[in-house]
C-alpha positions as YAML, in Angstrom:
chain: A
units: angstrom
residues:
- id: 1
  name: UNK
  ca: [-107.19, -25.14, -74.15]
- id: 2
  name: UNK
  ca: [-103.89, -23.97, -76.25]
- id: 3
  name: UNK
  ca: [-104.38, -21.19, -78.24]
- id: 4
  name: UNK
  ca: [-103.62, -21.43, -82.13]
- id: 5
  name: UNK
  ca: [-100.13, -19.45, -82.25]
- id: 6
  name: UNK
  ca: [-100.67, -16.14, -84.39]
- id: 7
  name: UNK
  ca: [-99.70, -15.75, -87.88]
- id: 8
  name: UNK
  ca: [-97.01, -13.73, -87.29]
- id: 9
  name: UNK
  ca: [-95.20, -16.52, -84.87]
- id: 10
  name: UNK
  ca: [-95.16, -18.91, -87.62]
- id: 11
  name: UNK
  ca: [-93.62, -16.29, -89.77]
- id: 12
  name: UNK
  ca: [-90.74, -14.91, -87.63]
- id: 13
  name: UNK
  ca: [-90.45, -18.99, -86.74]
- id: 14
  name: UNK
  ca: [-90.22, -19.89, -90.23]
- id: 15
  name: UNK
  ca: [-86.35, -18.98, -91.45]
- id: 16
  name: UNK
  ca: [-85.00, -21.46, -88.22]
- id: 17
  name: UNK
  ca: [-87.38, -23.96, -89.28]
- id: 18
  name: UNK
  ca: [-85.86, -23.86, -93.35]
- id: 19
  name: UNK
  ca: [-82.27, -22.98, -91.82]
- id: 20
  name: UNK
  ca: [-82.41, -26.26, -89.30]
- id: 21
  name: UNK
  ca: [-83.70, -28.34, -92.65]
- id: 22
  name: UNK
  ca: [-81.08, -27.09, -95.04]
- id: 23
  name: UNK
  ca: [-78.09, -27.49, -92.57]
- id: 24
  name: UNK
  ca: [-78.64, -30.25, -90.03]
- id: 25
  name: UNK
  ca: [-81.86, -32.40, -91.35]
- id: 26
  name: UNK
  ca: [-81.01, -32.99, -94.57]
- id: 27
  name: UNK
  ca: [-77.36, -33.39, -94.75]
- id: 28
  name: UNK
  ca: [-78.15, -35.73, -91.64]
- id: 29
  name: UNK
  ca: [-80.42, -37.82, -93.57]
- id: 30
  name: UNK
  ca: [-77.51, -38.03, -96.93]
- id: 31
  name: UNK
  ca: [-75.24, -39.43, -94.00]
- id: 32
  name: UNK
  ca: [-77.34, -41.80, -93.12]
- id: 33
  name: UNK
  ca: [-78.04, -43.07, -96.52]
- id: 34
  name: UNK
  ca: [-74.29, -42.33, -96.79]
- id: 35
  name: UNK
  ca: [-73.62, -45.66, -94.41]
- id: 36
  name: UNK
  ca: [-75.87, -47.86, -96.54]
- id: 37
  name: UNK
  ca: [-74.18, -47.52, -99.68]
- id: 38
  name: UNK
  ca: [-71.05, -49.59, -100.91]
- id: 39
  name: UNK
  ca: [-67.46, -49.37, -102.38]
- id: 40
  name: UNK
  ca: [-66.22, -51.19, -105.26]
- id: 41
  name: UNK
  ca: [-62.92, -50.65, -106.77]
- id: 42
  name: UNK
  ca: [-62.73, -47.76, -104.65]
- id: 43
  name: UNK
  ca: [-65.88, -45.85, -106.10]
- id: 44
  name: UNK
  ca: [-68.78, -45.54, -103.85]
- id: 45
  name: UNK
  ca: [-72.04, -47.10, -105.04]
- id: 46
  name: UNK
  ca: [-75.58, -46.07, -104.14]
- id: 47
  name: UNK
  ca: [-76.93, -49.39, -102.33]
- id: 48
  name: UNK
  ca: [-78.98, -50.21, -99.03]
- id: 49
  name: UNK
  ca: [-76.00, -52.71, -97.35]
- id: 50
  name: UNK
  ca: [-76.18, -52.60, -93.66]
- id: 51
  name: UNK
  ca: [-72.09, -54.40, -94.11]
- id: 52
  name: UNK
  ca: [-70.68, -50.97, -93.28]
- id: 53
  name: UNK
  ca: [-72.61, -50.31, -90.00]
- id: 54
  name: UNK
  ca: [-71.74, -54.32, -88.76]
- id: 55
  name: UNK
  ca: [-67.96, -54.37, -89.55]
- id: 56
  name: UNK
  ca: [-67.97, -50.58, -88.21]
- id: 57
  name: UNK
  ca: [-69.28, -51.61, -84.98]
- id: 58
  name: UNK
  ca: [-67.80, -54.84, -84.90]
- id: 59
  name: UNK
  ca: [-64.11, -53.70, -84.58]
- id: 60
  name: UNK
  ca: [-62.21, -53.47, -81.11]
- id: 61
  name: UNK
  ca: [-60.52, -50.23, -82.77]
- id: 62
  name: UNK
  ca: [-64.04, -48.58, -82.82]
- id: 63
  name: UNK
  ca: [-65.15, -49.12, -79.31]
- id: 64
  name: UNK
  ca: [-61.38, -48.16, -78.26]
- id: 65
  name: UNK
  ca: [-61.58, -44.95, -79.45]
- id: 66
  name: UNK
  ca: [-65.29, -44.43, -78.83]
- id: 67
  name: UNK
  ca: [-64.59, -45.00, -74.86]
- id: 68
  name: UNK
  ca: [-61.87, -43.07, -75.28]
- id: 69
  name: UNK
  ca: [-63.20, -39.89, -76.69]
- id: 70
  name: UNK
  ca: [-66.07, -40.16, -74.25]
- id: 71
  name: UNK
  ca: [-63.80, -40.11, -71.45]
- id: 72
  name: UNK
  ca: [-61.74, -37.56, -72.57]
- id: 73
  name: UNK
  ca: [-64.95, -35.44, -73.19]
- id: 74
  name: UNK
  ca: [-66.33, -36.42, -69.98]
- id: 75
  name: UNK
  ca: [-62.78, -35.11, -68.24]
- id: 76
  name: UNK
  ca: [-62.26, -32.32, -69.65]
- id: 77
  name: UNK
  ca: [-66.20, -30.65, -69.51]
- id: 78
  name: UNK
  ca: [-65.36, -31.86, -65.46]
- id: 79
  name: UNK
  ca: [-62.48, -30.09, -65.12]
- id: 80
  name: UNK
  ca: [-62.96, -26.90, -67.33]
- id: 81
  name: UNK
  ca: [-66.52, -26.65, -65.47]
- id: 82
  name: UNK
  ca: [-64.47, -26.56, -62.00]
- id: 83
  name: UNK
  ca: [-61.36, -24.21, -63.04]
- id: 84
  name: UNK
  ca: [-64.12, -22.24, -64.63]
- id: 85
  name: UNK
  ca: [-66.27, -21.86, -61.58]
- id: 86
  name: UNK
  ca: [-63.78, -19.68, -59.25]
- id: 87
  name: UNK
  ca: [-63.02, -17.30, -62.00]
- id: 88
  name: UNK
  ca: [-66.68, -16.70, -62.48]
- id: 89
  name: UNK
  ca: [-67.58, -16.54, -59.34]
- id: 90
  name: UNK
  ca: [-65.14, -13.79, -58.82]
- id: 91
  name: UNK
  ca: [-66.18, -11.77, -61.75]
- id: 92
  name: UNK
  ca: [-69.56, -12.22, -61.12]
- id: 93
  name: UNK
  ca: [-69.51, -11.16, -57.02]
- id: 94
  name: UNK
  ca: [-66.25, -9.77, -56.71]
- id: 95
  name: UNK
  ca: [-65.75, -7.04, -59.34]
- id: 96
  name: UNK
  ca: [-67.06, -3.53, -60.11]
- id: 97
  name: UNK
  ca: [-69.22, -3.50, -63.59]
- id: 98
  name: UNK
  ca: [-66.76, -1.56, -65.16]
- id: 99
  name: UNK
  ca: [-64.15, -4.56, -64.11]
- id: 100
  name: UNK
  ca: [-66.23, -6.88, -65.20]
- id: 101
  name: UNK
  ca: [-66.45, -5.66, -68.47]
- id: 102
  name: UNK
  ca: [-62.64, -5.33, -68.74]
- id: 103
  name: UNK
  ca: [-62.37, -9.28, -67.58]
- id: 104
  name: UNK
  ca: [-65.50, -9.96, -70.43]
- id: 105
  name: UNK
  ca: [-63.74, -8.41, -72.91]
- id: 106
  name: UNK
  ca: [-60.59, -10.65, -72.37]
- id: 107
  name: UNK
  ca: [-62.40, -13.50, -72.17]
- id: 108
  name: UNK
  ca: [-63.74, -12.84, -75.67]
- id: 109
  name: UNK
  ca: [-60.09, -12.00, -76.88]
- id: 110
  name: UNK
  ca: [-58.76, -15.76, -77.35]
- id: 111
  name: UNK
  ca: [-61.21, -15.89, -79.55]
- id: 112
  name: UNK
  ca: [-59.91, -13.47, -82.61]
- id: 113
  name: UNK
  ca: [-57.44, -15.76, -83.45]
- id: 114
  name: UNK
  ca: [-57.67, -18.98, -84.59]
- id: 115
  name: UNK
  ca: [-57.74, -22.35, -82.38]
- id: 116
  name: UNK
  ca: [-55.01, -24.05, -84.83]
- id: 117
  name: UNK
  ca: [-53.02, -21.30, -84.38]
- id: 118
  name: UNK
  ca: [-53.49, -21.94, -80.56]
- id: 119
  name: UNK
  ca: [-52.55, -25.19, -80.58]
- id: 120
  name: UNK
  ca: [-49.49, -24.95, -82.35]
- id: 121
  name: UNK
  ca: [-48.35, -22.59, -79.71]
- id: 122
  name: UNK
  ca: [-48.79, -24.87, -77.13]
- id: 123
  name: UNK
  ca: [-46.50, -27.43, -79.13]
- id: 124
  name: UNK
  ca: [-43.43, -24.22, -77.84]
- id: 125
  name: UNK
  ca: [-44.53, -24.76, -74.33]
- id: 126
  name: UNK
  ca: [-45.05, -28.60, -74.00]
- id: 127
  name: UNK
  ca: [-42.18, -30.15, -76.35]
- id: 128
  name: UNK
  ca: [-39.63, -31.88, -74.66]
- id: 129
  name: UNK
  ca: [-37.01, -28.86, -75.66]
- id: 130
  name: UNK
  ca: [-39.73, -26.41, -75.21]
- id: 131
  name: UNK
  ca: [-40.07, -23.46, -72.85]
- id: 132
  name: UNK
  ca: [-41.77, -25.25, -69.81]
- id: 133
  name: UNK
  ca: [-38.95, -27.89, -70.01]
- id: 134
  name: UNK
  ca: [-36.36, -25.68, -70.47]
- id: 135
  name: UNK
  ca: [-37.79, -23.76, -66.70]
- id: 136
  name: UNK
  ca: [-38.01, -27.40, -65.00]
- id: 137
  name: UNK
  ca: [-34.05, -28.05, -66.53]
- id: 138
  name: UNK
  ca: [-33.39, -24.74, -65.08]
- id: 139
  name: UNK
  ca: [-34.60, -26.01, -61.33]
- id: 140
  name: UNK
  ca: [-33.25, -29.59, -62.02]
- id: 141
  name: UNK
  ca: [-36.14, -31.07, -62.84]
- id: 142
  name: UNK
  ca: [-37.57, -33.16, -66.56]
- id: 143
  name: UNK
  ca: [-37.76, -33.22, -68.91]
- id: 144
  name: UNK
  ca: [-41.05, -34.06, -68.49]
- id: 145
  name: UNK
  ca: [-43.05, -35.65, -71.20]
- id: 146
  name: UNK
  ca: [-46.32, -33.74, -72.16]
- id: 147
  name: UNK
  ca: [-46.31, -33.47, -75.88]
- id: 148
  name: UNK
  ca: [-48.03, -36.20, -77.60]
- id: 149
  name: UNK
  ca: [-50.00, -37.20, -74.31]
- id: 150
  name: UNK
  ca: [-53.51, -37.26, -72.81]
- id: 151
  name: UNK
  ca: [-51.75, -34.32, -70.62]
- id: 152
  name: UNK
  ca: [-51.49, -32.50, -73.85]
- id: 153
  name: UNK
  ca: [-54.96, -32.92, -75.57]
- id: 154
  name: UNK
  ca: [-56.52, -32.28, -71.75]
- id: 155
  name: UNK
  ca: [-54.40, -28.67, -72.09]
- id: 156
  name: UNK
  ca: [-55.81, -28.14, -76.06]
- id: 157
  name: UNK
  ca: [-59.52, -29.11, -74.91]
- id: 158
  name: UNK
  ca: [-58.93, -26.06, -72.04]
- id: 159
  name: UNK
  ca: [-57.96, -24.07, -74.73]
- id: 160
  name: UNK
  ca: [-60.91, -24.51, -76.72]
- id: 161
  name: UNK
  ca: [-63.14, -24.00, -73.76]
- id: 162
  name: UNK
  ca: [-62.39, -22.27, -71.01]
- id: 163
  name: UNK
  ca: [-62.85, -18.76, -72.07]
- id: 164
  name: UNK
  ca: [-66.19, -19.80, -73.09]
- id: 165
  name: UNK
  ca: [-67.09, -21.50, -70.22]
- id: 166
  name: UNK
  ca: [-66.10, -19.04, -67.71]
- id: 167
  name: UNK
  ca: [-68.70, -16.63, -70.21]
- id: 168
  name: UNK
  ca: [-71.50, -19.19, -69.78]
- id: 169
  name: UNK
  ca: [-71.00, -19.76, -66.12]
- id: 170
  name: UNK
  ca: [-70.81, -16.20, -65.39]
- id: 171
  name: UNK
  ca: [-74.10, -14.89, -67.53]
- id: 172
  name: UNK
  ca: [-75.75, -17.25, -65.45]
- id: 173
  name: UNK
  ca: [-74.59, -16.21, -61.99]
- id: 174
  name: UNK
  ca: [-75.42, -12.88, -62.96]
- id: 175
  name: UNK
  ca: [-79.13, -13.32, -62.57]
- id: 176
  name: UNK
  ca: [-78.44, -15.39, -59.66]
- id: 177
  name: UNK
  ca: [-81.25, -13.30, -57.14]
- id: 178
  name: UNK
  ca: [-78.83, -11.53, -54.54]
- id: 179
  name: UNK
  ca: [-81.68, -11.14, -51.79]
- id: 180
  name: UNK
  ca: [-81.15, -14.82, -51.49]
- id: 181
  name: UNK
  ca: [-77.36, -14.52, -50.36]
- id: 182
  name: UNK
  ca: [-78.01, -11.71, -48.76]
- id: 183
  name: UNK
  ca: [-80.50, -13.84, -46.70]
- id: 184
  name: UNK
  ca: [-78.01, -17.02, -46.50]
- id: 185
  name: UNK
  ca: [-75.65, -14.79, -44.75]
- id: 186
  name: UNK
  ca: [-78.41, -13.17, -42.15]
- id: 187
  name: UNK
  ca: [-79.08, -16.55, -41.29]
- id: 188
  name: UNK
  ca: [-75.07, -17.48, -40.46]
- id: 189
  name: UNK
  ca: [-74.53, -19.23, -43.39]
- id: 190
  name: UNK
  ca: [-71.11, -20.21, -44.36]
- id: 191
  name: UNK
  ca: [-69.69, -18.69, -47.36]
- id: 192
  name: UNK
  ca: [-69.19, -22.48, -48.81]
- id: 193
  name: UNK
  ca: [-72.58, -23.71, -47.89]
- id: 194
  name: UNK
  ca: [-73.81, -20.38, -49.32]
- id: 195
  name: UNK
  ca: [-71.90, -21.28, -52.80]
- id: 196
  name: UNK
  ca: [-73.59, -24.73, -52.35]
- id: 197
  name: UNK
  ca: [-76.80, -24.85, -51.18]
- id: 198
  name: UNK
  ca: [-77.65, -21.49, -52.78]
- id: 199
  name: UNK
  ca: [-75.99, -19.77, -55.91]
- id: 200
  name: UNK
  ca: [-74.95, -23.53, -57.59]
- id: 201
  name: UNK
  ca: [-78.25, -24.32, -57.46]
- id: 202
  name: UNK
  ca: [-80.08, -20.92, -58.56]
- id: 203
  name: UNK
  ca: [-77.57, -21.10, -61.46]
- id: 204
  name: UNK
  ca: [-77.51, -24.77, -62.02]
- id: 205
  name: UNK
  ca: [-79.00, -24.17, -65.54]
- id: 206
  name: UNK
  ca: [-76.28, -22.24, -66.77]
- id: 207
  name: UNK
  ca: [-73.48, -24.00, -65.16]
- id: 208
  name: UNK
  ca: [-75.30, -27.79, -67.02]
- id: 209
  name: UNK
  ca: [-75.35, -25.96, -70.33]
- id: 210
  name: UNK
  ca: [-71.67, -24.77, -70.42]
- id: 211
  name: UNK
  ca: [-70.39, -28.18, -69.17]
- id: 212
  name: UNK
  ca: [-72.22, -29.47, -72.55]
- id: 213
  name: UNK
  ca: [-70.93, -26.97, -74.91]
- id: 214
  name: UNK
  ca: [-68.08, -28.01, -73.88]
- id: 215
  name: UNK
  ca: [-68.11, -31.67, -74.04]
- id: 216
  name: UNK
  ca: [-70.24, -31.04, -77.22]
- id: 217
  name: UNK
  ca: [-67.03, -28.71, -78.55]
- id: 218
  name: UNK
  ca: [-64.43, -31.35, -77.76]
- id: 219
  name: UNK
  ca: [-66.22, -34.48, -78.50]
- id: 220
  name: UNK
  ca: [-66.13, -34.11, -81.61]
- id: 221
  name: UNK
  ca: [-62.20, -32.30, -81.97]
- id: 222
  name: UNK
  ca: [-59.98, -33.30, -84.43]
- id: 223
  name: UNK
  ca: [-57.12, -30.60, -83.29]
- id: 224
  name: UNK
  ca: [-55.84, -31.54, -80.22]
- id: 225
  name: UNK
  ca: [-56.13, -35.05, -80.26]
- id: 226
  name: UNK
  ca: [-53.63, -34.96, -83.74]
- id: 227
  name: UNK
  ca: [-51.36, -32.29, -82.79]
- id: 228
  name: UNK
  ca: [-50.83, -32.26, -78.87]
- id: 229
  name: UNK
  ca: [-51.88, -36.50, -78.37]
- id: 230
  name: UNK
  ca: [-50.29, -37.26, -81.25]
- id: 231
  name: UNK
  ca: [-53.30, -39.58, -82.88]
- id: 232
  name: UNK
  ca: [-52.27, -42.32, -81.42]
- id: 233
  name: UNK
  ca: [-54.07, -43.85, -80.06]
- id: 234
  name: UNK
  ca: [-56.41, -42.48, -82.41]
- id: 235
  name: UNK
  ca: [-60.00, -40.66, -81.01]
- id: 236
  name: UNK
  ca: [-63.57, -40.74, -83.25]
- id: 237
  name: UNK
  ca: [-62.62, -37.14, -85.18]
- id: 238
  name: UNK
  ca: [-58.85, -39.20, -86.13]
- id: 239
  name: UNK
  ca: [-60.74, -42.72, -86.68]
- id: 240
  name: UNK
  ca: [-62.82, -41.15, -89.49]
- id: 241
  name: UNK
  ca: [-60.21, -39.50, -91.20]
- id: 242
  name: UNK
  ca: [-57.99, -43.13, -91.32]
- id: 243
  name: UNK
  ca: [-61.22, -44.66, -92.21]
- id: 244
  name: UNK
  ca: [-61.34, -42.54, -95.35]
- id: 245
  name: UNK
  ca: [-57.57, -42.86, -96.38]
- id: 246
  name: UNK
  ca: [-58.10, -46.91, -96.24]
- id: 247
  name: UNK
  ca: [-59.57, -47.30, -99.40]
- id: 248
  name: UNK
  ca: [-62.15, -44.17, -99.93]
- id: 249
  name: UNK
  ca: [-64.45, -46.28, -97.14]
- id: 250
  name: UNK
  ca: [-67.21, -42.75, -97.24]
- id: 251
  name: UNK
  ca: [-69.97, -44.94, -96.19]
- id: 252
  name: UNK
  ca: [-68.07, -46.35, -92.85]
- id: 253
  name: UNK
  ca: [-67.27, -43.43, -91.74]
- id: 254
  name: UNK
  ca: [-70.60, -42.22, -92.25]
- id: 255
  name: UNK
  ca: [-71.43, -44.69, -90.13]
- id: 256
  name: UNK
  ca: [-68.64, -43.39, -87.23]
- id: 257
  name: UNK
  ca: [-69.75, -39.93, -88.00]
- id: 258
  name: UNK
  ca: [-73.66, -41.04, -87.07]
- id: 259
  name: UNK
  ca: [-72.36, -42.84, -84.05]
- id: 260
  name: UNK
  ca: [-71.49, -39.54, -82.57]
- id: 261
  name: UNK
  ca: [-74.20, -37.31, -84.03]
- id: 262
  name: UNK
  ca: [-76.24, -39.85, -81.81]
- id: 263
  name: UNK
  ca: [-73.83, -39.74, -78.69]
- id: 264
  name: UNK
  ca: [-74.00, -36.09, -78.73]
- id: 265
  name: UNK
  ca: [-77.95, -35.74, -79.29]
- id: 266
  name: UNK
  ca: [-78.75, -38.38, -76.10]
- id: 267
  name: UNK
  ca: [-76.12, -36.32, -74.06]
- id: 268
  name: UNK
  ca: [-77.50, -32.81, -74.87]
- id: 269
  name: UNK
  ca: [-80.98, -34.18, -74.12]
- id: 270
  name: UNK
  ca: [-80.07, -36.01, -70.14]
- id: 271
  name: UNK
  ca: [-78.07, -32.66, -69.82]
- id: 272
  name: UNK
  ca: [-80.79, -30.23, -70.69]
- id: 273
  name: UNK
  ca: [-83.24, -32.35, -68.59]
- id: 274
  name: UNK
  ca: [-81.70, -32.74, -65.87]
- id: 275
  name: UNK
  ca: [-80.44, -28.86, -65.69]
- id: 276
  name: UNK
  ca: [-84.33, -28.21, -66.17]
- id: 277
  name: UNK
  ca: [-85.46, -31.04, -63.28]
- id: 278
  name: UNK
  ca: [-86.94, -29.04, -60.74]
- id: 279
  name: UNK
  ca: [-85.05, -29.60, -57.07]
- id: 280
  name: UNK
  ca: [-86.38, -32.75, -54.95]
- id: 281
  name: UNK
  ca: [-87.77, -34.49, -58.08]
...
């Protein structure tokens, strides 16, 4: 039989509870009465129309850049999550603690200033006149086009998360339980295998949850896609901003805007299940 939680539980639990409904329940629940309403002589007008969610969702344009910010998303939480890896490892097995806190603290670092600022650096590098051009011209090579690419918003997504992936990856092979690599290696284990069969899983948790923060973070970027893909063609985050210009349409993109609250929300919950799934099940 559960016991009754204390008092005191519901207390300490009750600012979340009032800070979850002020910030995420009830502006969710404006949106979505957001997508029933109308515009007329472009002035929104409270209605329940469901014409906003079927021309939304009936446009090629949508689905275009619905598949394509999934893939994107889906690419780059892949391929942070595996450049992240090594450099965790590393910090996590390889370094002394005073090291480690040296590598922590520049991992944190990218992080003071701001990701616009980032990005617009990387425009320097990755213009076709820009520094990494200028090296390949210097070697006979390009110029090479990877402004105003997938290349490019691939490189701004790695910039928004690899420093904190590396962080989440590493926190969790921290507590990965050393007796059992110790134990891997008595037994002849292969340092791969050991990786493998024994720390990736012990720390599979930790590794699932960054690869969503990071798909979460650049799902739903508006950054890189506009300033190192150019916005064309155009991803979710650029879709809802056109939407808006053509003719105040609120309520549609309210209804783009929901689209990926939902994407997000049925990703988060397979991820967090199946980092939670115990082994063999």
């Amino acid at each position: 039989m559960r016991k009754p939680m204390p008092i005191y539980g519901l207390t300490f639990s009750l600012p979340m509870l009032l800070w979850q409904i002020a910030f995420f329940l009830s502006p969710l629940l404006f949106l979505t009465a957001l997508s029933f309403w109308t515009v007329q002589n472009f002035r929104m007008q409270p209605d329940f129309d469901t014409i906003n969610w079927t021309r939304t969702l009936g446009r090629a344009v949508f689905w275009d850049a619905y598949i394509r910010t999934l893939s994107l998303s889906l690419a780059a939480s892949l391929l942070t999550s595996f450049l992240a890896f090594p450099c965790a490892y590393a910090i996590a097995f390889k370094l002394s603690d005073a090291a480690r806190r040296w590598v922590m603290f520049l991992m944190v670092l990218p992080f003071f200033t701001s990701y616009l600022v980032r990005v617009y650096s990387w425009q320097v590098f990755l213009s076709d006149h820009g520094i990494i051009n200028a090296l390949l011209g210097g070697i006979g090579l390009g110029p090479a086009g990877m402004l105003n690419t997938t290349f490019g918003v691939i490189i701004g997504y790695l910039t928004l998360c690899f420093p904190l992936v590396v962080l989440l990856q590493l926190f969790s092979l921290l507590f990965v339980d050393r007796n059992l690599v110790e134990a891997a290696h008595n037994l002849r284990c292969g340092r791969l295998r050991t990786v493998m069969e024994v720390i990736v899983p012990s720390a599979k948790v930790g590794l699932v949850i960054a690869a969503l923060f990071c798909f979460i973070l650049t799902f739903g970027d508006f950054v890189s896609p506009l300033y190192l893909g150019g916005g064309d063609p155009p991803t979710l985050s650029i879709l809802i901003t056109d939407t808006i210009k053509s003719g105040q349409q609120w309520p549609r993109a309210a209804v783009i805007a929901l689209m990926m609250i939902g994407t997000l929300l049925l990703v988060a919950f397979a991820a967090v299940s199946y980092a939670y799934r115990e082994r063999g099940r």
